[in-house]
Each structure stands twice: as structure tokens, then as C-alpha cells.
Amino acid sequence: MKKESFVSIVDCSKEDILHLIQKAEFFEQHPNQRILEGKVCATLFFEPSTRTRLSFETAVNRLGGRIIGFSDAATTSSSKGETLKDTIKMVSNYVDVIIMRHYLEGAARYASEIANVPIINAGDGANQHPSQTMLDMYSIYKTQGTLDHLTVTMVGDLKYGRTVHSLLTGMSHFNPTFRFVAPEELRLPEIYKQFMDNRGICYSEHTDFSPEVINQSDILYMTRVQRERFTDLMEYEKVKNVYVLTNSMLAGSKDNLRILHPLPRVNEIARDVDDNPKAYYFEQAHNGVFARQAIICHVLKIP
Amino acid sequence: MEQKELQVAALKNGTVIDHIPTEQLFKVVSLLGVQQLTTQVTIGYGLDSKKMGKKGILKIADKFFEQDEINRISLIAPSVKLNIIRDYEVVEKQLVYLPDELLGLVKCNNPKCITNNEPMRTRFKVIDKEKITLQCHYCEMKTKKEEIVLL
Ligand SMILES: [Zn+2]
């Protein structure tokens, strides 16, 4: 049987995505199973990310698997100059699946070509973080009952935000309408607009984070606007409070609107939104465990 | 007629690569591994050309290129023509095609790409053959024609 890795959302067909969502739904209903009994999973975090690692390790533990690995490259032989290839070759002799996060872009794809066990990409630099995309899409599915024909508004850093680019790619199979709200300096890159044009996807761009845009939306996907992304700090000072969601801005929004955020947030969602039933970001993070259980079973070809 | 067109002395058997842009001539020489050949090679630099003004030409004795081999120069000299010579006659013309994938040929412009940090071969998909847009198989970054850097 062909080895299956989970490296990039670009590789996922519409059917793959729907299949993973079904699986995630199943695991939400039955989170504790012994289906990874006797299996060993590696979590290789060449760059620390406590949130993602704990989510994956919870997913493995709830399925009865065992875990080896490291949470920081400083403690591994790669800090002594060992190549990624050698580390992956060595670890893939020990385990059934490798879950890896790396600061270099393309690291997971390369690892998937070297390893003789499946690789799950838990983030490769600014490139891909497909398990985040799956949990975002599972959250959208759960709250809307469908993925089809939704209006998704993305707010904040649309230039560097990889979660935005991946979500856009994943949702592109489901006839979405996108609204992009960002400061001039952090607008969505041209290549993603070309991608949507080629696929005939409806979208519009806004610099104003206005109630008009919010009121049309089914999903409001908020991201951080980070100071270090700006070449012009005057510009940052001007916009830093513009892309902040407050509870009063939601007054005229649709009943089914849900607010998502890949977390951690800084100040882009005011605390007074947390108690609004439309705030979904904490549940969203919880969905990550089910989405990751689905991904692990998918690459291990466990039906 | 053929010999006049080729502007260089006759070749018994081998390949003549004509209409090479002059400024790319030595890059073509290196991409095709001409230095590693043990046969006779004539390199014509800055020859007059009606079509191109100046051109380069390569005459390689007893060497016939596989299509894969010759496609390596498609990025820098897409419109060259190869004349396959047997017994002083041009028996075949060979064109250069941009392949779907470029292996070990182009450098990824992303400093944080794994290919710039591990001893490994680069790999690009040609996602637009007309505009010549490449995409790194690893970091997924796209490279436009004018940004392409050869290894
Ligand atoms: Zn690259």
C-alpha cells in the first residue's frame, strides 16, 4: 500500500476534506478509543509550539497510542549539525508515524520523501499548517451544518497569515464567497487572487472593518496584526486598533455568524466578545483534537 | 546551403546547437556538461546572425543529446535549434521544450526553504509554461520568469 502523508492542504481533494470532517465528527462523539494500541507516534518539534504539540499528543493518547519525541530542537542532535534527513531516517525506524513541526519551509514535504512512515505536517515555517486548516474547516462545518456557499470574512494580516491562505485553499472546493479586510500593507497576495479568479470564486477586498461586511458574514475569521510585519511603524500605529472586533460591532450580524481565531489572540478580539454566543474560538481550539485524531487515522489507513 | 547557415567548418557526426543567445552561451556550455566531454567541441561566440544580431553556436562531435538532457537549457535558451549531423548531412532538427518539472536546475529564492538549508536537490513544477512561472515543490513559493536564478 502506498504511504500516505499529510503535508499540505493543497494535496487534499474535496473528498479527502469531507472524509476527514466525517472522521472528526465520529471522534468527537467517541473521543476515547484503543485504535492506536501498540503504535508509537513521534512528535518532532524542531521549533517549539506547545499548543499544537499538546493537541496532537492528546489526540494520540486518547486513541491509546504511545509517544516519543522532542519539543525543541535545542535538545536534539540537529543542533549539533545533523541534517534533517538523518534525523528523519533514524526516527522513522522506530515509529509508525511522525508528526513534525519545523522552522524551514518545505521541511515536511522533504521528510515525507525520505521517511518510510507517514509524515504529518504540524507546521513548516510560513508555509503550511494543514491540521490547523482541518480544525478550522471542521469548526465551520459544525457551526454552519455545511461547508457549501458560505460567506467567509477574513480580517487582519492576510499577507503573511498562513492560516488564512490555507483556509482559503481548503474552502475553495465549496463555492465560498470571501471578504478580505486588511490594512494596505497586509493585503492578500496577488497569487491567491489569481487562484480565486481561475476558480471563479467571488471575493472582495476592504480596508474598512465595517458593520456592512460583518453583517453579510457567516464566518468571521480574525487574525493577529503584528507590529513586526510593518515596514512603516507609523502605518502600524494608524491601523493597530482598526482591525479589532468589539461586541457592539456584532449588533446587526447574522444569527448563524461564528467568530473564529487560530489563537493565540492579542487584542484583535476585545474581551467583551468572549461572552457572546457567536464567539467560537475556544471551542474551535478544542475541535483540534478531533481533527488531529482524524488525520492520524487517515495517514495510518485505519478505517 | 546548410554549411553556410552553420557558419562553421563541417562536422562529420554530432550535434550543432545554433541560435544560442550570445550572453547565455557559456551557461549553455556548463548546463550541458560540455567540459566533461572527451570529443571535439567548437564554440562560436558573437557570430553574426540576421535574426538575432549576434549569436552563439556550439558544434559537438560524436554527441547526440537525449531530450531530457537538452531540455535543461530551455529556461535560458528556449528557441535554440539542434541540428543532428550524420555523415556531413543534417538528418534531423531537435527543439528544446520546457519540461513539467525542473530538477536540480533552479535555486529557490526563499532563504527559509529547506532546499537552501539541507544538502539536497531542488525541484520545481512549471505551473505556467507560457509566462514561465515556477513553483518550488518543497516550500510552495512561486517564482516568476524574471526572478529565476539558476544553480
Ligand atoms: Zn523552495
Short mmCIF file of C-alpha atoms and ligand atoms in Angstrom, two decimals:
data_model
loop_
_atom_site.label_atom_id
_atom_site.label_comp_id
_atom_site.label_asym_id
_atom_site.label_seq_id
_atom_site.Cartn_x
_atom_site.Cartn_y
_atom_site.Cartn_z
CA MET A 1 0.00 0.00 0.00
CA LYS A 2 1.24 3.48 -0.84
CA LYS A 3 2.46 5.52 2.10
CA GLU A 4 0.21 8.47 2.73
CA SER A 5 1.49 11.66 4.34
CA PHE A 6 -0.40 14.79 5.33
CA VAL A 7 1.81 17.67 4.27
CA SER A 8 -0.21 20.40 2.63
CA ILE A 9 -3.86 21.33 2.22
CA VAL A 10 -3.08 21.76 -1.47
CA ASP A 11 -2.85 17.95 -1.73
CA CYS A 12 -6.34 17.44 -0.29
CA SER A 13 -9.25 16.89 -2.63
CA LYS A 14 -12.79 17.86 -1.72
CA GLU A 15 -13.46 14.19 -0.92
CA ASP A 16 -10.41 14.00 1.37
CA ILE A 17 -11.62 17.04 3.29
CA LEU A 18 -15.17 15.73 3.66
CA HIS A 19 -13.85 12.34 4.73
CA LEU A 20 -11.66 13.93 7.42
CA ILE A 21 -14.57 16.02 8.65
CA GLN A 22 -16.74 12.91 8.97
CA LYS A 23 -13.99 11.21 10.92
CA ALA A 24 -13.53 14.22 13.19
CA GLU A 25 -17.25 14.17 13.88
CA PHE A 26 -17.00 10.49 14.80
CA PHE A 27 -14.12 11.16 17.19
CA GLU A 28 -15.98 13.99 18.82
CA GLN A 29 -18.71 11.51 19.68
CA HIS A 30 -16.25 8.77 20.64
CA PRO A 31 -13.01 10.50 21.69
CA ASN A 32 -11.55 7.59 23.65
CA GLN A 33 -10.70 4.53 21.59
CA ARG A 34 -7.94 1.96 21.71
CA ILE A 35 -7.33 2.00 17.98
CA LEU A 36 -3.68 3.14 18.23
CA GLU A 37 -2.88 0.43 20.79
CA GLY A 38 0.60 -0.93 20.08
CA LYS A 39 1.51 2.01 17.87
CA VAL A 40 4.28 4.52 18.56
CA CYS A 41 3.98 8.09 17.27
CA ALA A 42 6.83 10.58 17.16
CA THR A 43 6.27 14.28 17.77
CA LEU A 44 9.37 16.02 16.43
CA PHE A 45 9.15 19.73 17.16
CA PHE A 46 12.23 21.40 15.71
CA GLU A 47 10.54 24.64 16.70
CA PRO A 48 8.54 24.87 19.90
CA SER A 49 4.76 25.12 19.69
CA THR A 50 3.20 23.98 22.91
CA ARG A 51 -0.39 24.46 21.77
CA THR A 52 -0.08 22.32 18.64
CA ARG A 53 2.07 19.68 20.30
CA LEU A 54 -0.32 19.21 23.23
CA SER A 55 -3.24 18.95 20.86
CA PHE A 56 -1.55 16.22 18.81
CA GLU A 57 -0.32 14.39 21.90
CA THR A 58 -3.83 14.46 23.39
CA ALA A 59 -5.16 13.04 20.13
CA VAL A 60 -2.65 10.17 20.26
CA ASN A 61 -3.20 9.49 23.96
CA ARG A 62 -6.97 9.37 23.62
CA LEU A 63 -6.55 6.74 20.92
CA GLY A 64 -4.27 4.62 23.10
CA GLY A 65 -1.02 5.24 21.20
CA ARG A 66 2.39 5.93 22.69
CA ILE A 67 4.56 8.96 22.03
CA ILE A 68 8.26 9.64 21.71
CA GLY A 69 9.85 12.87 20.56
CA PHE A 70 11.17 16.27 21.48
CA SER A 71 9.64 19.68 21.88
CA ASP A 72 12.57 21.89 21.00
CA ALA A 73 15.40 21.44 18.50
CA ALA A 74 17.92 22.79 21.01
CA THR A 75 17.82 19.43 22.80
CA THR A 76 18.35 17.32 19.69
CA SER A 77 21.23 16.28 17.51
CA SER A 78 20.07 18.70 14.78
CA SER A 79 21.55 21.42 16.99
CA LYS A 80 24.85 19.56 16.57
CA GLY A 81 24.55 19.92 12.82
CA GLU A 82 22.78 16.68 11.95
CA THR A 83 20.80 17.00 8.74
CA LEU A 84 17.03 16.71 8.74
CA LYS A 85 17.42 13.68 6.52
CA ASP A 86 19.48 11.80 9.08
CA THR A 87 17.13 12.64 11.94
CA ILE A 88 14.07 11.54 9.95
CA LYS A 89 15.76 8.34 8.73
CA MET A 90 16.70 7.42 12.28
CA VAL A 91 13.32 8.18 13.85
CA SER A 92 11.34 6.52 11.08
CA ASN A 93 12.98 3.22 12.05
CA TYR A 94 11.38 3.47 15.48
CA VAL A 95 7.83 4.65 14.94
CA ASP A 96 4.62 4.20 12.94
CA VAL A 97 4.02 7.87 12.18
CA ILE A 98 5.97 11.12 12.52
CA ILE A 99 4.26 14.35 13.48
CA MET A 100 6.71 17.17 12.84
CA ARG A 101 6.99 20.90 13.10
CA HIS A 102 9.92 22.72 11.55
CA TYR A 103 11.02 26.34 11.13
CA LEU A 104 12.02 25.76 7.50
CA GLU A 105 9.51 25.81 4.68
CA GLY A 106 9.19 22.56 2.76
CA ALA A 107 10.73 20.51 5.60
CA ALA A 108 7.69 18.25 5.92
CA ARG A 109 7.47 17.59 2.19
CA TYR A 110 11.14 16.66 2.14
CA ALA A 111 10.74 14.43 5.20
CA SER A 112 7.82 12.66 3.53
CA GLU A 113 10.11 11.73 0.64
CA ILE A 114 12.78 10.31 2.95
CA ALA A 115 10.79 8.55 5.67
CA ASN A 116 9.31 5.11 5.26
CA VAL A 117 6.45 6.01 7.60
CA PRO A 118 3.79 8.70 7.06
CA ILE A 119 4.61 12.31 7.95
CA ILE A 120 2.06 14.68 9.42
CA ASN A 121 3.00 18.33 8.98
CA ALA A 122 2.38 20.27 12.18
CA GLY A 123 3.65 23.47 10.57
CA ASP A 124 6.60 24.19 8.29
CA GLY A 125 7.74 27.78 8.71
CA ALA A 126 5.41 30.22 7.00
CA ASN A 127 4.25 27.62 4.51
CA GLN A 128 1.61 25.15 5.67
CA HIS A 129 -0.17 24.10 8.82
CA PRO A 130 -2.78 21.73 7.42
CA SER A 131 -4.08 20.34 10.72
CA GLN A 132 -5.00 23.91 11.69
CA THR A 133 -6.90 24.21 8.42
CA MET A 134 -8.74 20.97 9.11
CA LEU A 135 -9.77 22.11 12.56
CA ASP A 136 -10.87 25.46 11.12
CA MET A 137 -12.95 23.71 8.49
CA TYR A 138 -14.37 21.24 10.98
CA SER A 139 -15.38 24.21 13.15
CA ILE A 140 -17.04 25.89 10.18
CA TYR A 141 -18.88 22.68 9.29
CA LYS A 142 -20.01 22.12 12.86
CA THR A 143 -21.33 25.62 13.37
CA GLN A 144 -22.94 26.07 9.96
CA GLY A 145 -24.04 22.48 9.25
CA THR A 146 -22.36 22.69 5.84
CA LEU A 147 -19.26 23.96 4.07
CA ASP A 148 -21.11 24.97 0.91
CA HIS A 149 -21.98 28.50 -0.20
CA LEU A 150 -20.77 30.32 2.92
CA THR A 151 -19.59 33.89 3.18
CA VAL A 152 -16.26 33.87 4.99
CA THR A 153 -14.72 37.15 6.08
CA MET A 154 -11.04 37.14 6.92
CA VAL A 155 -9.63 40.01 8.93
CA GLY A 156 -6.15 41.21 9.83
CA ASP A 157 -2.84 40.02 8.42
CA LEU A 158 -3.81 38.49 5.10
CA LYS A 159 -0.34 38.86 3.63
CA TYR A 160 1.71 36.66 5.97
CA GLY A 161 -1.08 34.76 7.71
CA ARG A 162 -0.58 31.18 6.58
CA THR A 163 -3.81 30.04 8.26
CA VAL A 164 -5.66 32.48 6.01
CA HIS A 165 -4.02 31.17 2.84
CA SER A 166 -4.60 27.54 3.75
CA LEU A 167 -8.21 28.10 4.78
CA LEU A 168 -8.81 29.92 1.52
CA THR A 169 -7.38 26.95 -0.38
CA GLY A 170 -9.36 24.38 1.59
CA MET A 171 -12.65 26.29 1.32
CA SER A 172 -12.17 26.87 -2.40
CA HIS A 173 -13.78 23.46 -3.08
CA PHE A 174 -17.10 24.59 -1.58
CA ASN A 175 -18.25 27.63 -3.57
CA PRO A 176 -17.47 30.22 -0.91
CA THR A 177 -17.72 34.00 -1.05
CA PHE A 178 -14.76 35.69 0.60
CA ARG A 179 -14.45 39.15 2.11
CA PHE A 180 -10.90 40.22 2.88
CA VAL A 181 -10.40 43.00 5.41
CA ALA A 182 -6.83 44.17 5.86
CA PRO A 183 -4.63 47.25 6.05
CA GLU A 184 -2.97 48.24 2.78
CA GLU A 185 0.40 46.80 3.80
CA LEU A 186 -1.02 43.40 4.73
CA ARG A 187 -3.35 42.79 1.80
CA LEU A 188 -3.87 39.32 0.37
CA PRO A 189 -1.02 38.48 -2.06
CA GLU A 190 -1.71 38.59 -5.78
CA ILE A 191 -1.16 34.85 -6.30
CA TYR A 192 -4.17 33.99 -4.12
CA LYS A 193 -6.34 36.39 -6.07
CA GLN A 194 -5.21 34.74 -9.29
CA PHE A 195 -6.02 31.35 -7.77
CA MET A 196 -9.56 32.51 -6.94
CA ASP A 197 -10.02 34.14 -10.35
CA ASN A 198 -9.04 30.88 -12.02
CA ARG A 199 -11.57 29.01 -9.94
CA GLY A 200 -14.32 31.59 -10.41
CA ILE A 201 -14.55 32.34 -6.68
CA CYS A 202 -16.33 35.53 -5.59
CA TYR A 203 -14.37 37.85 -3.33
CA SER A 204 -13.95 41.48 -2.39
CA GLU A 205 -11.26 43.44 -0.56
CA HIS A 206 -11.79 46.09 2.09
CA THR A 207 -9.59 48.29 4.21
CA ASP A 208 -12.55 49.26 6.38
CA PHE A 209 -13.65 46.78 9.05
CA SER A 210 -17.26 47.89 8.80
CA PRO A 211 -20.59 46.52 10.07
CA GLU A 212 -21.70 46.11 6.42
CA VAL A 213 -19.06 43.46 5.91
CA ILE A 214 -19.68 41.79 9.27
CA ASN A 215 -23.43 41.68 8.72
CA GLN A 216 -23.12 39.68 5.50
CA SER A 217 -20.81 37.07 7.01
CA ASP A 218 -21.41 33.51 8.14
CA ILE A 219 -17.86 33.17 9.44
CA LEU A 220 -15.61 35.91 10.75
CA TYR A 221 -12.02 34.67 10.77
CA MET A 222 -9.86 37.02 12.84
CA THR A 223 -6.04 37.05 12.79
CA ARG A 224 -3.32 38.99 14.58
CA VAL A 225 -1.89 42.17 13.10
CA GLN A 226 1.70 42.01 14.30
CA ARG A 227 3.90 45.05 14.71
CA GLU A 228 6.98 43.32 13.23
CA ARG A 229 5.19 42.81 9.91
CA PHE A 230 5.19 46.54 9.15
CA THR A 231 7.99 48.30 7.32
CA ASP A 232 6.44 51.59 8.33
CA LEU A 233 5.74 51.79 12.06
CA MET A 234 3.65 54.95 11.59
CA GLU A 235 1.38 52.82 9.46
CA TYR A 236 1.16 50.22 12.23
CA GLU A 237 0.24 52.86 14.79
CA LYS A 238 -2.52 54.05 12.47
CA VAL A 239 -4.10 50.65 11.90
CA LYS A 240 -3.39 48.70 15.08
CA ASN A 241 -6.79 49.48 16.58
CA VAL A 242 -8.76 49.41 13.33
CA TYR A 243 -8.90 45.64 12.97
CA VAL A 244 -10.19 44.96 16.45
CA LEU A 245 -13.56 43.30 16.92
CA THR A 246 -15.72 44.56 19.76
CA ASN A 247 -19.07 43.23 20.91
CA SER A 248 -21.01 46.27 19.75
CA MET A 249 -19.87 45.66 16.15
CA LEU A 250 -21.83 42.39 16.17
CA ALA A 251 -25.21 44.02 16.84
CA GLY A 252 -26.57 43.56 13.31
CA SER A 253 -24.80 40.31 12.45
CA LYS A 254 -26.50 37.13 11.27
CA ASP A 255 -27.71 34.65 13.88
CA ASN A 256 -25.54 31.91 12.45
CA LEU A 257 -22.38 34.04 12.44
CA ARG A 258 -19.49 32.49 14.33
CA ILE A 259 -16.17 34.12 15.15
CA LEU A 260 -13.03 32.06 14.64
CA HIS A 261 -9.42 32.81 15.51
CA PRO A 262 -6.42 30.47 15.20
CA LEU A 263 -5.21 31.70 18.66
CA PRO A 264 -3.31 32.96 20.49
CA ARG A 265 -5.02 36.31 20.26
CA VAL A 266 -3.51 39.54 21.48
CA ASN A 267 -6.01 42.37 21.32
CA GLU A 268 -7.75 41.84 17.99
CA ILE A 269 -10.84 40.48 19.72
CA ALA A 270 -11.98 42.54 22.69
CA ARG A 271 -12.68 40.56 25.88
CA ASP A 272 -16.33 41.65 25.79
CA VAL A 273 -16.84 39.42 22.73
CA ASP A 274 -15.92 36.29 24.73
CA ASP A 275 -19.37 36.01 26.32
CA ASN A 276 -21.23 36.49 23.07
CA PRO A 277 -22.62 33.13 21.91
CA LYS A 278 -21.18 33.89 18.48
CA ALA A 279 -17.64 33.70 19.85
CA TYR A 280 -16.38 30.26 18.91
CA TYR A 281 -12.57 30.45 19.22
CA PHE A 282 -12.19 28.42 22.38
CA GLU A 283 -14.39 25.57 21.10
CA GLN A 284 -12.51 25.85 17.83
CA ALA A 285 -9.25 25.01 19.59
CA HIS A 286 -10.93 22.03 21.28
CA ASN A 287 -12.03 20.74 17.85
CA GLY A 288 -8.34 20.50 17.02
CA VAL A 289 -8.01 17.25 18.98
CA PHE A 290 -10.77 15.55 16.93
CA ALA A 291 -9.45 16.87 13.64
CA ARG A 292 -5.99 15.57 14.55
CA GLN A 293 -7.36 12.17 15.58
CA ALA A 294 -8.96 12.02 12.14
CA ILE A 295 -5.70 12.97 10.39
CA ILE A 296 -3.62 10.41 12.31
CA CYS A 297 -6.06 7.61 11.46
CA HIS A 298 -6.22 8.78 7.87
CA VAL A 299 -2.45 8.53 7.30
CA LEU A 300 -2.29 5.20 9.13
CA LYS A 301 -5.16 3.96 6.93
CA ILE A 302 -7.25 2.98 9.93
CA PRO A 303 -10.83 2.88 8.66
CA MET B 1 23.37 25.67 -48.06
CA GLU B 2 23.36 24.01 -44.64
CA GLN B 3 27.06 24.69 -44.23
CA LYS B 4 26.67 28.36 -44.95
CA GLU B 5 23.91 28.57 -42.40
CA LEU B 6 26.08 26.94 -39.78
CA GLN B 7 28.95 29.40 -40.32
CA VAL B 8 31.50 26.91 -39.04
CA ALA B 9 33.51 24.16 -40.55
CA ALA B 10 31.73 20.95 -41.44
CA LEU B 11 31.07 18.29 -38.86
CA LYS B 12 31.02 14.65 -39.78
CA ASN B 13 28.87 13.29 -36.95
CA GLY B 14 27.45 15.10 -33.98
CA THR B 15 25.24 17.98 -32.91
CA VAL B 16 25.26 21.64 -33.84
CA ILE B 17 23.37 23.90 -31.49
CA ASP B 18 22.57 27.11 -33.29
CA HIS B 19 20.98 30.45 -32.37
CA ILE B 20 22.15 30.49 -28.79
CA PRO B 21 21.78 33.99 -27.30
CA THR B 22 25.41 35.18 -27.04
CA GLU B 23 25.15 36.14 -23.39
CA GLN B 24 23.89 32.65 -22.49
CA LEU B 25 26.48 30.72 -24.47
CA PHE B 26 28.79 29.79 -21.62
CA LYS B 27 25.86 28.98 -19.33
CA VAL B 28 24.62 26.58 -22.02
CA VAL B 29 28.10 25.05 -22.20
CA SER B 30 28.07 24.43 -18.48
CA LEU B 31 24.45 23.17 -18.28
CA LEU B 32 25.10 20.62 -20.99
CA GLY B 33 28.29 19.45 -19.30
CA VAL B 34 30.35 20.15 -22.39
CA GLN B 35 33.58 20.37 -20.35
CA GLN B 36 33.17 16.74 -19.34
CA LEU B 37 33.09 15.56 -22.95
CA THR B 38 36.17 13.96 -24.49
CA THR B 39 35.13 14.65 -28.10
CA GLN B 40 35.98 17.73 -30.15
CA VAL B 41 33.95 20.84 -29.42
CA THR B 42 33.93 24.11 -31.35
CA ILE B 43 32.49 27.12 -29.58
CA GLY B 44 31.48 30.08 -31.74
CA TYR B 45 30.92 33.30 -29.82
CA GLY B 46 29.49 36.57 -31.15
CA LEU B 47 28.79 35.35 -34.66
CA ASP B 48 26.66 37.46 -36.98
CA SER B 49 23.04 36.49 -37.19
CA LYS B 50 20.32 38.05 -39.33
CA LYS B 51 17.65 37.09 -36.81
CA MET B 52 19.47 37.84 -33.57
CA GLY B 53 22.21 40.33 -34.38
CA LYS B 54 24.82 38.32 -32.51
CA LYS B 55 24.57 34.67 -31.65
CA GLY B 56 26.49 31.78 -30.23
CA ILE B 57 26.95 28.36 -31.72
CA LEU B 58 28.17 25.02 -30.37
CA LYS B 59 29.47 22.24 -32.53
CA ILE B 60 29.95 18.99 -30.68
CA ALA B 61 31.41 15.97 -32.44
CA ASP B 62 30.04 12.48 -31.86
CA LYS B 63 27.49 13.58 -29.30
CA PHE B 64 23.72 13.25 -29.54
CA PHE B 65 21.57 14.59 -26.75
CA GLU B 66 18.62 12.91 -25.10
CA GLN B 67 15.56 15.17 -24.98
CA ASP B 68 15.77 15.34 -21.14
CA GLU B 69 19.37 16.44 -21.35
CA ILE B 70 18.74 19.17 -23.85
CA ASN B 71 15.65 20.45 -22.03
CA ARG B 72 17.97 21.65 -19.26
CA ILE B 73 18.75 24.72 -21.34
CA SER B 74 15.09 25.55 -22.05
CA LEU B 75 14.98 28.24 -19.37
CA ILE B 76 17.88 30.28 -20.76
CA ALA B 77 17.77 29.43 -24.46
CA PRO B 78 14.20 28.38 -25.27
CA SER B 79 14.37 28.96 -29.01
CA VAL B 80 17.60 27.21 -29.96
CA LYS B 81 17.60 24.57 -32.65
CA LEU B 82 19.75 21.48 -32.67
CA ASN B 83 20.99 20.08 -35.95
CA ILE B 84 21.76 16.40 -35.78
CA ILE B 85 24.54 15.67 -38.24
CA ARG B 86 25.34 12.26 -39.68
CA ASP B 87 27.90 11.93 -42.43
CA TYR B 88 28.00 15.71 -43.03
CA GLU B 89 24.24 15.91 -43.52
CA VAL B 90 21.62 17.45 -41.26
CA VAL B 91 19.41 14.44 -40.72
CA GLU B 92 17.19 15.80 -38.01
CA LYS B 93 16.30 19.02 -36.18
CA GLN B 94 15.68 18.90 -32.48
CA LEU B 95 13.82 21.54 -30.48
CA VAL B 96 14.05 22.41 -26.81
CA TYR B 97 10.99 22.06 -24.60
CA LEU B 98 10.31 23.40 -21.14
CA PRO B 99 9.62 20.27 -19.06
CA ASP B 100 6.86 19.98 -16.45
CA GLU B 101 9.42 19.68 -13.71
CA LEU B 102 12.92 21.10 -13.24
CA LEU B 103 15.28 19.03 -11.11
CA GLY B 104 18.46 20.46 -9.63
CA LEU B 105 18.49 23.39 -12.01
CA VAL B 106 16.95 26.40 -10.32
CA LYS B 107 17.71 27.89 -6.92
CA CYS B 108 14.75 28.58 -4.63
CA ASN B 109 14.64 32.30 -3.80
CA ASN B 110 13.19 31.64 -0.39
CA PRO B 111 16.07 31.68 2.14
CA LYS B 112 13.90 29.74 4.59
CA CYS B 113 13.27 26.97 2.07
CA ILE B 114 14.54 23.54 3.10
CA THR B 115 16.43 23.28 -0.20
CA ASN B 116 18.66 26.19 0.85
CA ASN B 117 19.41 24.59 4.20
CA GLU B 118 19.90 20.88 3.51
CA PRO B 119 22.26 19.19 1.09
CA MET B 120 19.54 18.20 -1.39
CA ARG B 121 18.37 18.68 -4.96
CA THR B 122 15.89 21.43 -5.79
CA ARG B 123 12.65 20.58 -7.55
CA PHE B 124 10.29 22.98 -9.29
CA LYS B 125 6.98 22.50 -11.04
CA VAL B 126 6.45 24.58 -14.15
CA ILE B 127 2.96 25.89 -13.42
CA ASP B 128 2.72 28.27 -16.39
CA LYS B 129 4.69 27.35 -19.49
CA GLU B 130 3.80 30.50 -21.39
CA LYS B 131 4.69 33.05 -18.73
CA ILE B 132 7.31 30.68 -17.28
CA THR B 133 6.18 30.60 -13.67
CA LEU B 134 7.77 28.02 -11.40
CA GLN B 135 6.68 26.70 -8.04
CA CYS B 136 9.03 25.14 -5.53
CA HIS B 137 7.89 21.58 -4.84
CA TYR B 138 9.01 21.99 -1.22
CA CYS B 139 8.22 25.45 0.15
CA GLU B 140 5.48 26.07 -2.49
CA MET B 141 6.79 29.57 -3.24
CA LYS B 142 6.20 30.76 -6.78
CA THR B 143 8.95 32.25 -8.92
CA LYS B 144 8.27 34.49 -11.90
CA LYS B 145 10.39 34.33 -15.04
CA GLU B 146 12.43 37.44 -14.22
CA GLU B 147 13.20 36.15 -10.70
CA ILE B 148 14.62 32.79 -11.80
CA VAL B 149 18.15 32.12 -10.55
CA LEU B 150 20.00 29.10 -11.91
CA LEU B 151 22.13 26.98 -9.62
ZN ZN C 1 11.56 26.48 -2.01
#
